[in-house]
Short mmCIF file of C-alpha atoms in Angstrom, two decimals:
data_model
loop_
_atom_site.label_atom_id
_atom_site.label_comp_id
_atom_site.label_asym_id
_atom_site.label_seq_id
_atom_site.Cartn_x
_atom_site.Cartn_y
_atom_site.Cartn_z
CA MET U 1 107.28 -21.21 -0.64
CA GLU U 2 107.75 -19.56 -4.36
CA PRO U 3 108.83 -15.60 -3.35
CA ILE U 4 105.92 -12.96 -4.20
CA HIS U 5 105.86 -11.04 -7.73
CA ILE U 6 103.60 -9.07 -9.26
CA LEU U 7 100.92 -11.69 -9.72
CA ASN U 8 99.71 -12.07 -6.56
CA LEU U 9 98.92 -9.11 -6.15
CA PRO U 10 95.46 -8.42 -5.83
CA GLN U 11 93.28 -6.59 -8.57
CA ASP U 12 92.08 -4.34 -7.52
CA ILE U 13 96.19 -2.74 -6.96
CA LEU U 14 97.09 -4.58 -9.79
CA TYR U 15 94.30 -2.67 -11.92
CA ASP U 16 95.34 0.38 -10.09
CA ILE U 17 98.59 -0.11 -11.32
CA PHE U 18 97.57 -0.65 -14.93
CA LYS U 19 95.35 2.38 -14.37
CA TYR U 20 98.17 4.71 -14.04
CA PHE U 21 98.63 4.58 -18.37
CA GLN U 22 95.64 4.55 -19.50
CA CYS U 23 95.68 7.28 -22.24
CA ASN U 24 92.37 9.08 -22.04
CA ASN U 25 92.94 10.34 -26.12
CA ILE U 26 90.33 9.35 -28.67
CA HIS U 27 90.47 6.06 -29.94
CA ARG U 28 91.16 7.20 -34.43
CA GLY U 29 90.07 3.20 -35.11
CA LEU U 30 93.12 0.37 -35.63
CA PHE U 31 91.86 -0.40 -38.85
CA ASP U 32 92.80 3.57 -40.00
CA GLY U 33 96.63 2.66 -37.18
CA THR U 34 98.77 4.72 -40.15
CA ARG U 35 97.46 8.05 -40.17
CA TYR U 36 97.14 7.83 -35.62
CA GLU U 37 100.54 6.61 -34.01
CA ASP U 38 99.98 5.01 -30.53
CA THR U 39 100.40 7.40 -27.70
CA THR U 40 103.34 5.59 -25.19
CA ASN U 41 100.12 4.90 -22.37
CA ARG U 42 98.35 3.03 -24.61
CA GLN U 43 101.17 1.15 -25.78
CA THR U 44 102.16 0.30 -22.60
CA VAL U 45 98.27 -1.36 -21.86
CA LYS U 46 98.79 -3.17 -25.38
CA THR U 47 101.99 -4.46 -24.70
CA ALA U 48 100.78 -5.49 -20.90
CA ARG U 49 97.59 -7.51 -22.55
CA LEU U 50 100.20 -9.86 -24.37
CA VAL U 51 101.95 -10.95 -20.95
CA CYS U 52 99.21 -13.11 -19.39
CA ARG U 53 95.61 -14.51 -18.74
CA LEU U 54 95.21 -11.64 -15.74
CA PHE U 55 97.30 -9.02 -17.39
CA ASN U 56 94.83 -9.10 -20.54
CA GLN U 57 91.64 -8.83 -18.85
CA LEU U 58 93.14 -5.81 -16.33
CA ALA U 59 94.64 -3.81 -19.21
CA SER U 60 91.94 -4.61 -21.82
CA ARG U 61 89.25 -1.82 -19.40
CA LEU U 62 91.43 0.69 -19.88
CA LEU U 63 92.12 -0.06 -23.39
CA CYS U 64 89.81 2.21 -25.22
CA PRO U 65 87.97 4.82 -22.65
CA SER U 66 86.57 6.65 -25.71
CA ILE U 67 86.45 5.18 -29.46
CA GLN U 68 85.80 7.51 -32.54
CA VAL U 69 83.21 6.50 -35.33
CA ARG U 70 82.78 7.81 -38.98
CA ILE U 71 80.26 7.02 -41.50
CA ASP U 72 81.41 4.14 -43.01
CA HIS U 73 81.28 -0.07 -42.86
CA ASP U 74 84.88 0.13 -41.65
CA SER U 75 84.65 2.13 -38.43
CA LEU U 76 81.44 0.32 -38.02
CA ASP U 77 82.91 -3.12 -38.27
CA PHE U 78 85.58 -1.52 -36.26
CA LEU U 79 83.34 -0.84 -33.66
CA THR U 80 81.31 -4.35 -34.03
CA LYS U 81 84.66 -5.90 -33.01
CA VAL U 82 85.11 -3.91 -29.90
CA SER U 83 81.81 -4.71 -28.42
CA GLU U 84 81.86 -8.25 -28.53
CA SER U 85 85.25 -7.94 -26.68
CA ILE U 86 83.96 -8.18 -23.55
CA PHE U 87 87.24 -6.71 -21.67
CA VAL U 88 87.96 -4.07 -23.87
CA ALA U 89 84.38 -3.32 -23.97
CA GLU U 90 84.32 -2.47 -20.77
CA SER U 91 87.45 0.28 -21.32
CA VAL U 92 84.29 2.41 -23.39
CA TYR U 93 83.14 4.99 -21.52
CA SER U 94 82.34 7.67 -24.73
CA ILE U 95 81.47 7.29 -28.61
CA GLU U 96 83.08 10.32 -30.66
CA ILE U 97 80.96 10.48 -33.83
CA VAL U 98 82.52 12.62 -36.75
CA LEU U 99 79.35 13.94 -38.97
CA ASP U 100 81.38 15.62 -42.41
CA TYR U 101 79.79 14.49 -45.05
CA ARG U 102 79.67 14.07 -48.81
CA PRO U 103 76.90 15.59 -49.96
CA ARG U 104 75.10 14.57 -53.03
CA GLU U 105 74.82 17.19 -54.67
CA LEU U 106 78.66 17.26 -55.78
CA ALA U 107 77.96 12.90 -56.63
CA GLU U 108 75.72 14.51 -58.15
CA ASP U 109 77.07 17.29 -60.68
CA LEU U 110 80.87 16.52 -62.23
CA LEU U 111 81.83 20.29 -63.12
CA ARG U 112 80.82 21.13 -59.11
CA PHE U 113 82.57 18.59 -57.70
CA GLY U 114 85.35 19.76 -59.97
CA ASN U 115 85.44 23.81 -58.75
CA HIS U 116 85.35 22.41 -55.59
CA ARG U 117 87.93 20.21 -55.71
CA ALA U 118 89.55 22.62 -58.32
CA ARG U 119 89.77 25.90 -55.52
CA GLN U 120 90.47 23.69 -52.59
CA LEU U 121 93.54 22.61 -54.39
CA ILE U 122 94.59 26.24 -53.74
CA THR U 123 92.90 26.89 -50.45
CA ASN U 124 94.10 24.12 -49.30
CA VAL U 125 96.93 22.57 -50.44
CA HIS U 126 98.28 25.50 -52.29
CA ASN U 127 98.57 27.90 -49.44
CA GLU U 128 100.13 24.87 -47.39
CA CYS U 129 102.91 24.71 -49.46
CA GLU U 130 103.79 28.29 -50.21
CA GLN U 131 102.88 28.73 -45.98
CA ASN U 132 106.03 26.07 -45.78
CA ILE U 133 107.84 27.90 -48.86
CA ASN U 134 107.77 31.21 -46.41
CA MET U 135 108.86 28.84 -43.47
CA TRP U 136 112.15 27.93 -45.25
CA GLU U 137 112.67 31.79 -46.70
CA ARG U 138 112.69 33.20 -43.17
CA GLY U 139 114.24 29.93 -41.44
CA GLY U 140 117.30 32.92 -39.98
CA TYR U 141 115.11 34.39 -38.04
CA GLY U 142 113.74 32.12 -35.38
CA ILE U 143 110.99 29.69 -37.65
CA GLU U 144 111.57 26.49 -37.83
CA ILE U 145 112.52 25.49 -41.26
CA PRO U 146 110.01 22.75 -42.35
CA ASP U 147 111.03 18.39 -42.63
CA TYR U 148 111.61 19.02 -46.47
CA PRO U 149 112.85 20.77 -48.71
CA TYR U 150 112.02 24.54 -50.59
CA SER U 151 111.77 22.02 -54.03
CA ASP U 152 109.80 20.09 -53.04
CA TYR U 153 106.96 21.68 -51.58
CA ARG U 154 108.29 24.09 -55.02
CA GLN U 155 106.73 21.49 -57.60
CA LEU U 156 103.82 20.88 -55.49
CA MET U 157 102.63 24.46 -55.68
CA ASP U 158 103.58 25.02 -59.71
CA TYR U 159 101.10 21.17 -60.59
CA CYS U 160 97.98 22.57 -57.76
CA SER U 161 98.42 25.33 -60.00
CA GLU U 162 98.29 23.53 -63.49
CA MET U 163 95.79 21.25 -62.27
CA HIS U 164 93.53 24.12 -61.27
CA SER U 165 93.82 25.62 -64.50
CA ALA U 166 93.53 22.35 -66.34
CA TRP U 167 90.35 22.52 -65.11
CA SER U 168 88.83 25.95 -64.80
CA GLY U 169 90.08 25.83 -68.91
CA TYR U 170 87.65 22.96 -68.79
CA ALA U 171 84.85 24.19 -66.90
CA ALA U 172 85.07 28.03 -69.11
CA ALA U 173 85.11 26.03 -72.51
CA GLU U 174 82.02 25.65 -74.58
CA ASN U 175 80.55 22.45 -74.81
CA ASN U 176 83.14 21.46 -71.67
CA LEU U 177 86.03 20.52 -74.33
CA ALA U 178 89.67 20.30 -73.36
CA GLU U 179 92.03 21.98 -75.99
CA ASP U 180 94.97 19.22 -75.36
CA ALA U 181 96.13 15.52 -73.95
CA ILE U 182 98.24 16.93 -70.88
CA SER U 183 94.36 18.86 -69.87
CA LEU U 184 93.16 15.48 -70.84
CA GLU U 185 94.77 13.84 -68.74
CA LYS U 186 94.50 15.67 -65.51
CA LEU U 187 90.70 15.52 -65.84
CA GLU U 188 90.27 12.28 -66.07
CA ILE U 189 92.04 12.55 -63.17
CA PHE U 190 88.87 15.41 -61.56
CA ARG U 191 86.73 12.31 -63.40
CA GLN U 192 88.19 9.54 -61.69
CA GLY U 193 88.49 11.36 -58.13
CA HIS U 194 84.75 11.91 -58.71
CA ARG U 195 83.30 8.21 -59.87
CA GLU U 196 85.38 7.34 -56.34
CA TYR U 197 83.76 9.46 -54.50
CA ILE U 198 79.87 8.86 -55.54
CA GLN U 199 81.28 5.97 -53.98
CA LYS U 200 81.60 6.83 -51.56
CA HIS U 201 79.09 9.18 -51.15
CA GLU U 202 76.36 6.17 -51.90
CA GLU U 203 78.18 4.66 -49.22
CA GLN U 204 77.34 6.88 -45.92
CA PHE U 205 73.88 8.67 -47.32
CA GLN U 206 72.69 4.84 -47.52
CA LEU U 207 73.73 4.41 -43.90
CA ILE U 208 72.16 7.32 -42.69
CA THR U 209 69.04 6.94 -44.20
CA ASP U 210 68.32 3.35 -43.97
CA GLY U 211 69.37 3.30 -40.46
CA SER U 212 71.88 1.03 -40.37
CA PHE U 213 74.46 3.93 -39.53
CA VAL U 214 72.59 4.22 -35.70
CA ASN U 215 70.97 0.66 -35.55
CA ARG U 216 74.22 -0.34 -35.38
CA LEU U 217 75.76 2.01 -33.54
CA VAL U 218 73.53 1.25 -30.85
CA SER U 219 73.77 -2.42 -30.93
CA ALA U 220 77.57 -1.65 -30.50
CA MET U 221 76.76 -0.17 -27.36
CA SER U 222 74.91 -2.09 -25.99
CA GLY U 223 77.69 -4.14 -25.51
CA MET U 224 80.03 -1.36 -23.36
CA SER U 225 78.43 -1.60 -20.77
CA HIS U 226 80.10 1.91 -19.99
CA CYS U 227 79.39 3.89 -22.31
CA ALA U 228 77.18 6.87 -21.79
CA SER U 229 78.58 9.27 -23.59
CA VAL U 230 78.15 11.27 -27.20
CA ARG U 231 80.15 13.91 -28.75
CA PHE U 232 79.14 15.17 -32.18
CA VAL U 233 82.16 16.58 -34.41
CA ASP U 234 83.32 17.33 -37.55
CA CYS U 235 85.93 18.92 -39.40
CA GLU U 236 88.28 15.84 -38.92
CA ASP U 237 89.05 14.90 -42.21
CA CYS U 238 89.22 17.46 -43.99
CA TYR U 239 92.46 16.82 -45.93
CA SER U 240 96.02 18.35 -45.36
CA ILE U 241 99.28 17.22 -46.61
CA PRO U 242 100.78 14.22 -45.25
CA SER U 243 103.54 15.47 -42.92
CA ASN U 244 105.36 12.23 -42.61
CA ALA U 245 105.89 12.33 -45.91
CA SER U 246 106.72 14.45 -48.46
CA PRO U 247 104.49 16.75 -49.87
CA LEU U 248 105.19 15.45 -52.95
CA THR U 249 103.86 12.29 -52.17
CA PHE U 250 99.90 14.15 -53.38
CA ARG U 251 100.84 14.28 -57.39
CA ASP U 252 103.17 11.10 -57.55
CA ASP U 253 100.70 8.81 -55.02
CA THR U 254 97.79 7.64 -56.27
CA LEU U 255 95.96 6.83 -53.03
CA GLU U 256 96.98 10.35 -51.23
CA PHE U 257 95.71 12.23 -54.27
CA SER U 258 92.25 9.67 -53.66
CA ARG U 259 92.43 10.93 -50.38
CA PHE U 260 91.96 14.49 -51.75
CA MET U 261 89.60 14.44 -53.84
CA THR U 262 87.62 11.61 -51.69
CA ALA U 263 88.12 13.47 -48.50
CA PRO U 264 84.44 14.36 -47.00
CA LEU U 265 82.81 17.81 -45.98
CA SER U 266 82.99 19.72 -43.24
CA TRP U 267 79.41 21.14 -41.77
CA ARG U 268 81.51 24.76 -42.18
CA ASP U 269 82.44 23.89 -45.59
CA ILE U 270 78.86 21.91 -46.72
CA ASN U 271 77.66 25.91 -45.51
CA ARG U 272 79.34 27.76 -47.46
CA LEU U 273 79.22 25.60 -51.07
CA ASP U 274 77.20 27.41 -54.03
CA GLY U 275 73.67 26.53 -54.68
CA GLY U 276 74.05 24.91 -51.53
CA ALA U 277 74.28 21.81 -50.23
CA GLU U 278 71.37 18.90 -48.05
CA ASN U 279 73.17 18.02 -44.30
CA VAL U 280 71.68 14.44 -44.32
CA SER U 281 74.05 14.03 -40.99
CA ALA U 282 72.41 16.39 -39.01
CA LYS U 283 70.00 13.97 -38.15
CA LEU U 284 72.30 11.73 -36.45
CA LEU U 285 72.17 14.65 -34.17
CA TRP U 286 68.44 13.49 -33.18
CA GLU U 287 68.06 10.31 -33.98
CA LEU U 288 71.12 8.82 -32.26
CA PRO U 289 70.27 9.94 -28.68
CA ILE U 290 66.09 8.43 -29.38
CA ALA U 291 66.93 5.27 -30.66
CA LEU U 292 69.35 4.58 -27.84
CA HIS U 293 66.77 5.96 -25.54
CA ASN U 294 64.22 3.29 -27.52
CA ALA U 295 67.26 0.03 -27.01
CA GLY U 296 67.25 0.94 -22.72
CA LEU U 297 70.38 1.87 -22.84
CA ILE U 298 70.77 5.55 -21.23
CA LEU U 299 72.98 8.81 -22.00
CA ARG U 300 74.33 11.25 -19.62
CA SER U 301 76.70 13.56 -21.74
CA ILE U 302 76.16 15.07 -24.67
CA PHE U 303 78.81 17.57 -26.68
CA ILE U 304 77.96 19.07 -30.28
CA ARG U 305 81.42 20.81 -31.28
CA ARG U 306 79.17 23.10 -33.94
CA PHE U 307 75.92 23.02 -34.93
CA PRO U 308 74.37 23.22 -38.12
CA HIS U 309 72.58 25.14 -40.25
CA PRO U 310 69.06 25.32 -40.16
CA ASN U 311 68.96 25.66 -43.97
CA TRP U 312 70.98 22.25 -45.19
CA TYR U 313 68.69 20.03 -43.08
CA PRO U 314 66.50 17.48 -44.66
CA VAL U 315 63.67 18.92 -46.45
CA ASN U 316 61.12 16.76 -44.27
CA TYR U 317 63.24 16.14 -41.25
CA PRO U 318 61.48 14.99 -38.51
CA ALA U 319 59.93 16.06 -35.63
CA PRO U 320 60.88 14.01 -32.49
CA TRP U 321 60.99 16.49 -30.00
CA THR U 322 58.65 15.16 -27.67
CA ASN U 323 61.09 11.49 -28.02
CA LEU U 324 64.45 13.71 -27.34
CA SER U 325 62.98 14.86 -24.69
CA ALA U 326 63.10 12.14 -22.66
CA ALA U 327 66.24 10.01 -24.50
CA CYS U 328 67.74 13.16 -22.48
CA GLN U 329 65.83 13.37 -19.52
CA HIS U 330 69.44 11.13 -17.26
CA LEU U 331 71.29 14.24 -18.94
CA SER U 332 74.15 15.08 -16.46
CA GLU U 333 76.16 17.09 -19.09
CA PHE U 334 75.77 19.49 -22.00
CA HIS U 335 78.36 20.66 -24.43
CA LEU U 336 77.64 23.13 -27.58
CA GLU U 337 80.86 24.67 -28.74
CA SER U 338 79.35 26.51 -31.94
CA ILE U 339 76.68 26.75 -34.47
CA ILE U 340 76.24 28.54 -37.61
CA LEU U 341 74.14 30.54 -38.92
CA ARG U 342 75.47 32.54 -41.25
CA GLY U 343 78.56 32.34 -43.86
CA SER U 344 75.47 30.39 -46.02
CA SER U 345 74.62 30.29 -49.37
CA LYS U 346 71.11 31.22 -48.15
CA PRO U 347 70.52 34.59 -45.66
CA PHE U 348 69.52 33.83 -42.44
CA ASP U 349 67.57 36.31 -39.92
CA PRO U 350 67.56 35.79 -36.45
CA LEU U 351 64.20 36.43 -35.98
CA LEU U 352 62.90 34.29 -39.07
CA GLY U 353 60.62 31.07 -38.29
CA ARG U 354 62.20 28.04 -39.18
CA GLU U 355 65.90 29.03 -38.59
CA GLN U 356 65.82 29.65 -34.84
CA ALA U 357 62.62 27.72 -34.41
CA LEU U 358 64.75 23.98 -35.21
CA ILE U 359 67.57 25.38 -33.25
CA GLU U 360 64.95 26.79 -30.14
CA GLN U 361 63.33 22.82 -30.36
CA TYR U 362 66.51 20.89 -30.18
CA MET U 363 67.94 22.48 -27.46
CA GLY U 364 64.15 22.68 -25.85
CA ALA U 365 64.62 19.10 -25.93
CA VAL U 366 68.25 18.57 -24.71
CA LEU U 367 67.83 20.61 -21.86
CA SER U 368 65.10 19.89 -20.36
CA SER U 369 66.49 17.10 -18.37
CA GLU U 370 66.38 17.99 -14.60
CA ALA U 371 69.52 16.27 -13.93
CA LEU U 372 71.67 18.49 -15.56
CA GLU U 373 74.68 19.31 -13.90
CA VAL U 374 76.99 20.69 -16.24
CA ILE U 375 76.18 22.49 -18.92
CA VAL U 376 78.33 24.65 -20.92
CA ILE U 377 77.09 26.15 -24.23
CA SER U 378 78.80 28.52 -26.53
CA PHE U 379 76.35 30.43 -28.79
CA GLN U 380 79.25 32.19 -31.16
CA ASP U 381 79.62 31.78 -35.21
CA ILE U 382 81.87 30.94 -36.36
CA ASP U 383 81.17 31.64 -39.42
CA THR U 384 81.12 35.31 -38.48
CA ILE U 385 85.12 36.54 -38.17
CA ALA U 386 83.65 39.90 -35.53
CA SER U 387 82.45 37.00 -33.15
CA LEU U 388 85.26 36.00 -32.57
CA TYR U 389 86.74 38.32 -29.84
CA ARG U 390 83.42 40.88 -29.65
CA PRO U 391 80.89 40.11 -31.92
CA SER U 392 79.08 42.05 -33.23
CA THR U 393 74.93 40.19 -32.79
CA TYR U 394 74.13 38.57 -30.24
CA TYR U 395 71.96 36.22 -31.01
CA ARG U 396 68.27 36.94 -28.29
CA ALA U 397 68.35 33.80 -25.39
CA ASP U 398 65.32 32.61 -27.74
CA LEU U 399 67.17 29.50 -27.93
CA LEU U 400 67.04 28.25 -24.75
CA PRO U 401 64.06 26.86 -23.15
CA GLU U 402 61.94 29.07 -21.59
CA ALA U 403 61.44 27.60 -18.59
CA ILE U 404 63.95 25.29 -16.53
CA ASN U 405 64.48 23.45 -13.49
CA TRP U 406 68.49 22.64 -13.09
CA PRO U 407 68.30 21.48 -9.27
CA ARG U 408 71.65 19.73 -9.43
CA ILE U 409 73.46 22.79 -11.69
CA LYS U 410 76.87 22.60 -10.82
CA ARG U 411 78.87 23.93 -13.70
CA LEU U 412 77.02 26.53 -15.69
CA ASP U 413 79.02 28.12 -19.18
CA ILE U 414 77.42 30.37 -21.27
CA SER U 415 77.84 32.73 -23.83
CA HIS U 416 77.52 34.61 -26.78
CA ILE U 417 73.73 35.43 -26.39
CA SER U 418 71.82 38.50 -25.41
CA PHE U 419 69.27 38.53 -22.22
CA SER U 420 66.62 40.43 -21.06
CA GLN U 421 66.10 41.26 -17.17
CA VAL U 422 63.31 39.46 -17.28
CA GLU U 423 64.45 36.76 -19.43
CA LEU U 424 67.65 36.68 -17.40
CA GLU U 425 65.78 35.53 -13.98
CA ASN U 426 64.10 33.79 -15.11
CA PHE U 427 66.67 31.51 -16.71
CA CYS U 428 68.29 32.20 -13.43
CA SER U 429 65.12 31.52 -11.09
CA GLY U 430 65.56 27.55 -13.06
CA LEU U 431 68.84 27.22 -11.02
CA GLY U 432 69.88 25.06 -8.09
CA TYR U 433 71.68 26.57 -5.15
CA LYS U 434 75.01 24.48 -4.79
CA ILE U 435 76.76 25.82 -7.87
CA GLU U 436 80.06 25.81 -8.15
CA ASP U 437 81.93 26.92 -11.01
CA ILE U 438 79.88 29.98 -12.87
CA ARG U 439 80.86 31.65 -16.66
CA LEU U 440 79.36 34.21 -18.15
CA CYS U 441 81.20 35.74 -21.47
CA TYR U 442 79.57 38.22 -24.28
CA MET U 443 76.34 38.51 -22.67
CA ALA U 444 74.73 41.11 -23.25
CA LEU U 445 71.74 42.40 -22.01
CA ARG U 446 69.34 44.14 -24.07
CA SER U 447 67.19 46.03 -21.60
CA GLY U 448 67.05 45.64 -17.54
CA SER U 449 68.82 45.92 -15.63
CA TRP U 450 71.91 43.87 -13.47
CA ALA U 451 71.32 43.87 -9.89
CA GLY U 452 68.73 41.58 -9.26
CA ILE U 453 70.39 38.90 -11.70
CA LEU U 454 73.96 39.26 -9.57
CA ASP U 455 71.68 39.06 -6.52
CA MET U 456 70.05 35.83 -7.30
CA LEU U 457 73.37 34.54 -9.04
CA ARG U 458 74.93 34.99 -4.99
CA GLU U 459 72.25 33.12 -3.69
CA ARG U 460 72.67 30.46 -5.82
CA ALA U 461 76.34 30.45 -5.74
CA ALA U 462 78.36 27.39 -3.43
CA LYS U 463 79.19 28.80 -0.49
CA LYS U 464 83.17 29.41 0.49
CA ARG U 465 83.63 28.04 -3.78
CA GLN U 466 84.25 31.81 -4.95
CA SER U 467 82.00 30.31 -7.98
CA CYS U 468 81.27 32.99 -10.64
CA LYS U 469 84.96 31.94 -12.03
CA TYR U 470 84.94 33.87 -15.03
CA LEU U 471 82.25 37.04 -15.93
CA TYR U 472 83.50 39.01 -19.39
CA GLU U 473 83.04 41.06 -21.91
CA LEU U 474 78.74 41.56 -20.73
CA THR U 475 77.35 44.73 -21.72
CA GLY U 476 73.83 46.19 -21.27
CA GLY U 477 72.50 47.60 -18.27
CA GLU U 478 74.14 49.85 -15.29
CA LEU U 479 77.42 48.02 -17.51
CA GLY U 480 77.35 49.86 -21.17
CA GLN U 481 79.14 48.91 -23.81
CA GLN U 482 81.52 47.54 -20.76
CA ASN U 483 82.81 48.49 -17.43
CA THR U 484 85.38 46.40 -16.08
CA ARG U 485 85.99 47.94 -12.68
CA LEU U 486 81.96 46.64 -12.77
CA ILE U 487 82.75 43.96 -13.97
CA GLU U 488 85.17 42.19 -11.02
CA GLU U 489 83.29 44.05 -8.44
CA SER U 490 80.76 42.51 -9.43
CA ARG U 491 81.75 38.47 -9.76
CA ASP U 492 83.71 39.26 -6.25
CA TYR U 493 79.91 40.62 -4.92
CA VAL U 494 78.47 37.33 -6.33
CA ASN U 495 81.32 35.03 -4.88
CA GLY U 496 81.25 37.02 -1.63
CA VAL U 497 84.39 38.34 -1.93
CA ARG U 498 85.30 41.48 -0.90
CA VAL U 499 82.47 43.21 -1.75
CA THR U 500 79.74 42.67 0.70
CA GLU U 501 76.97 45.41 -1.80
CA ASN U 502 75.40 45.04 -4.71
CA PRO U 503 78.25 47.44 -6.58
CA LEU U 504 75.23 47.63 -9.53
CA MET U 505 72.10 48.44 -7.17
CA GLY U 506 71.11 52.91 -7.34
CA ARG U 507 72.84 52.78 -10.62
CA SER U 508 71.44 54.15 -13.25
CA TYR U 509 70.53 52.12 -16.97
CA SER U 510 69.11 52.54 -19.95
CA THR U 511 65.62 50.69 -20.53
#
């Protein structure tokens, strides 16, 4: 009789053992392994796959629960390979789409491209070196000393200044003529970077506009039986000098400098471009969910890191809001981290039609699902510094649907928005009666009273769970400009803890 060993264990127990090593970090793609290291857990799973056929089948199902996809052919090719591997495809639960984009306006204009990159040489690379130099100079005072010599950072700062100066002289010169051989050499570096940028722009533009990016993404997800979540992010590929190599690599390595020159722009940077630029990648926010629905796939979770400035949508964008609403009817979770409505080279007025209407329509379609259980929405404007702490402007409740019906809602987290009493009461009336987690912060009541709203939240909070986790920076009505004591009492009242009577009932408030 053979001795009992690990392979004699039932498969479900073996799977649970392997599951202990599951890595929940987002998989950045095997094609990009030089930039991202595997975690210990993921390496353990990868090693287990090599032991035997059974281990391979079980461990493969834990390999990459979330995969990051960029708008390029290499990324799509990798995703296709994952979808074609039956057991690895079973491990994928979420796709994260990186929406950093290379605008056409920089591809068509060398001068605009050069101005932007020259500015980044100072604001990104030069300033990053300066921070490391400051750390060197303060290293004896409990500040961590950088990994590379002081002189390396100083040399790179000088190089950035020289490159910036050469381009600035060229841009300012009559007929854009360089004065000397050294300047010509540096200008050729900008021109070569621009040629490479054009190629990468054309790749992204074609993938988005001809529908092949969405089609290939949907095709791959069709082979991933557990994948029902999409995350839209940007600011993933903004350039920074390598942390695992000398900063002089930026100057001396052609490939590294090319990476800087061809790097895509975050939506925030696109929004800030002088003269404006069209943000074609924004279309994916609605095109992908609709395409998934048309392919018969169910989408249960959407995460958006930031909603882009409406000024930079394609001019003739479609209005597929009915289709988007249908695509989101099974949605149980929605997250919006921030929006971009200010800081643009074009003005934004929250009372104007097109800018806010497009956001309203999108939010109305996505939040129409009655299956929603988790809603986390922040209308924090990342380009308004004051909004990080005590916002000077709250966006009106028009950004949310007028009529909601969320009978299954368990977690509600909303911030940086203003309501009237009527609007907030209408909103609360659409909530179910078993909310386990309520978080309201940076919320202003423009008119009316908070008292009745507290009663509505108290009725809907799940009993004995202390559902109201967080009330912070609430203003207006009885709370005035912010009454910390009353806010705490209001939270306890909603939770049914210590406070049994509505602390705001009978208090005066301005109308």
